Amino acid sequence: MAVMEFNEREKSLIEILRHFGFIKEYGYKEYKFIYYINAYPSVYFKNYQLNQILSIIGSDFGCIGNDYSIIIERRSLFSYKVIDVSDYYGTFGNTMIKGKNYSLKSQAEFVQKNLIPILEGKIWIDKLKRK
């Protein structure tokens, strides 16, 4: 029996799931996986009660391993709100800078440390920034 190695796209998906596994504690479920040939490896988590999606979108086919965008979307009957997490790196006294590539681990730690109230649906970023 031959043992097959994971390709780079599969490794990227596993890395996303590993570092963002904490999101399940807040009612999120894997919603969509993308890793086919012409797409960047990406995972979308959805909280069906909040109608909110956390998207981890890869680029360069995950070959670099740290070029990902983290997006939070919230939909309601009358509104659609989107956060690009990198826009808020400096907001919480963090040393991360928008435009630089950070590891998935450091991005996941940023989300876990600073954005849990948003993921729980308790508050949106504009109010969280004022605290």
Tab-separated table of N, CA and C in Angstrom, residues 9 13 33-42 61:
chain	number	residue	atom	x	y	z
A	9	ARG	N	-1.749	22.593	-1.514
A	9	ARG	CA	-3.101	23.091	-1.253
A	9	ARG	C	-3.723	22.377	-0.054
A	13	LEU	N	-4.956	23.952	3.616
A	13	LEU	CA	-6.270	23.769	4.246
A	13	LEU	C	-6.130	23.221	5.662
A	33	PHE	N	-15.026	24.880	1.592
A	33	PHE	CA	-13.594	24.671	1.375
A	33	PHE	C	-13.304	24.927	-0.090
A	34	ILE	N	-12.235	25.641	-0.358
A	34	ILE	CA	-11.839	25.852	-1.747
A	34	ILE	C	-10.366	25.457	-1.865
A	35	TYR	N	-10.092	24.542	-2.767
A	35	TYR	CA	-8.688	24.198	-2.992
A	35	TYR	C	-8.444	23.572	-4.361
A	36	TYR	N	-9.349	23.777	-5.288
A	36	TYR	CA	-9.155	23.185	-6.603
A	36	TYR	C	-8.072	23.943	-7.376
A	37	ILE	N	-7.720	23.450	-8.513
A	37	ILE	CA	-6.525	23.857	-9.250
A	37	ILE	C	-6.384	25.364	-9.450
A	38	ASN	N	-7.397	26.039	-9.900
A	38	ASN	CA	-7.273	27.466	-10.213
A	38	ASN	C	-7.711	28.389	-9.088
A	39	ALA	N	-7.842	27.886	-7.892
A	39	ALA	CA	-8.292	28.715	-6.770
A	39	ALA	C	-7.260	28.678	-5.650
A	40	TYR	N	-7.266	29.718	-4.855
A	40	TYR	CA	-6.386	29.768	-3.706
A	40	TYR	C	-7.020	28.977	-2.563
A	41	PRO	N	-6.226	28.235	-1.800
A	41	PRO	CA	-6.790	27.465	-0.680
A	41	PRO	C	-7.473	28.399	0.319
A	42	SER	N	-8.732	28.123	0.603
A	42	SER	CA	-9.519	28.983	1.485
A	42	SER	C	-10.520	28.149	2.265
A	61	PHE	N	-1.557	30.137	-3.968
A	61	PHE	CA	-1.825	28.712	-3.798
A	61	PHE	C	-1.255	28.155	-2.501
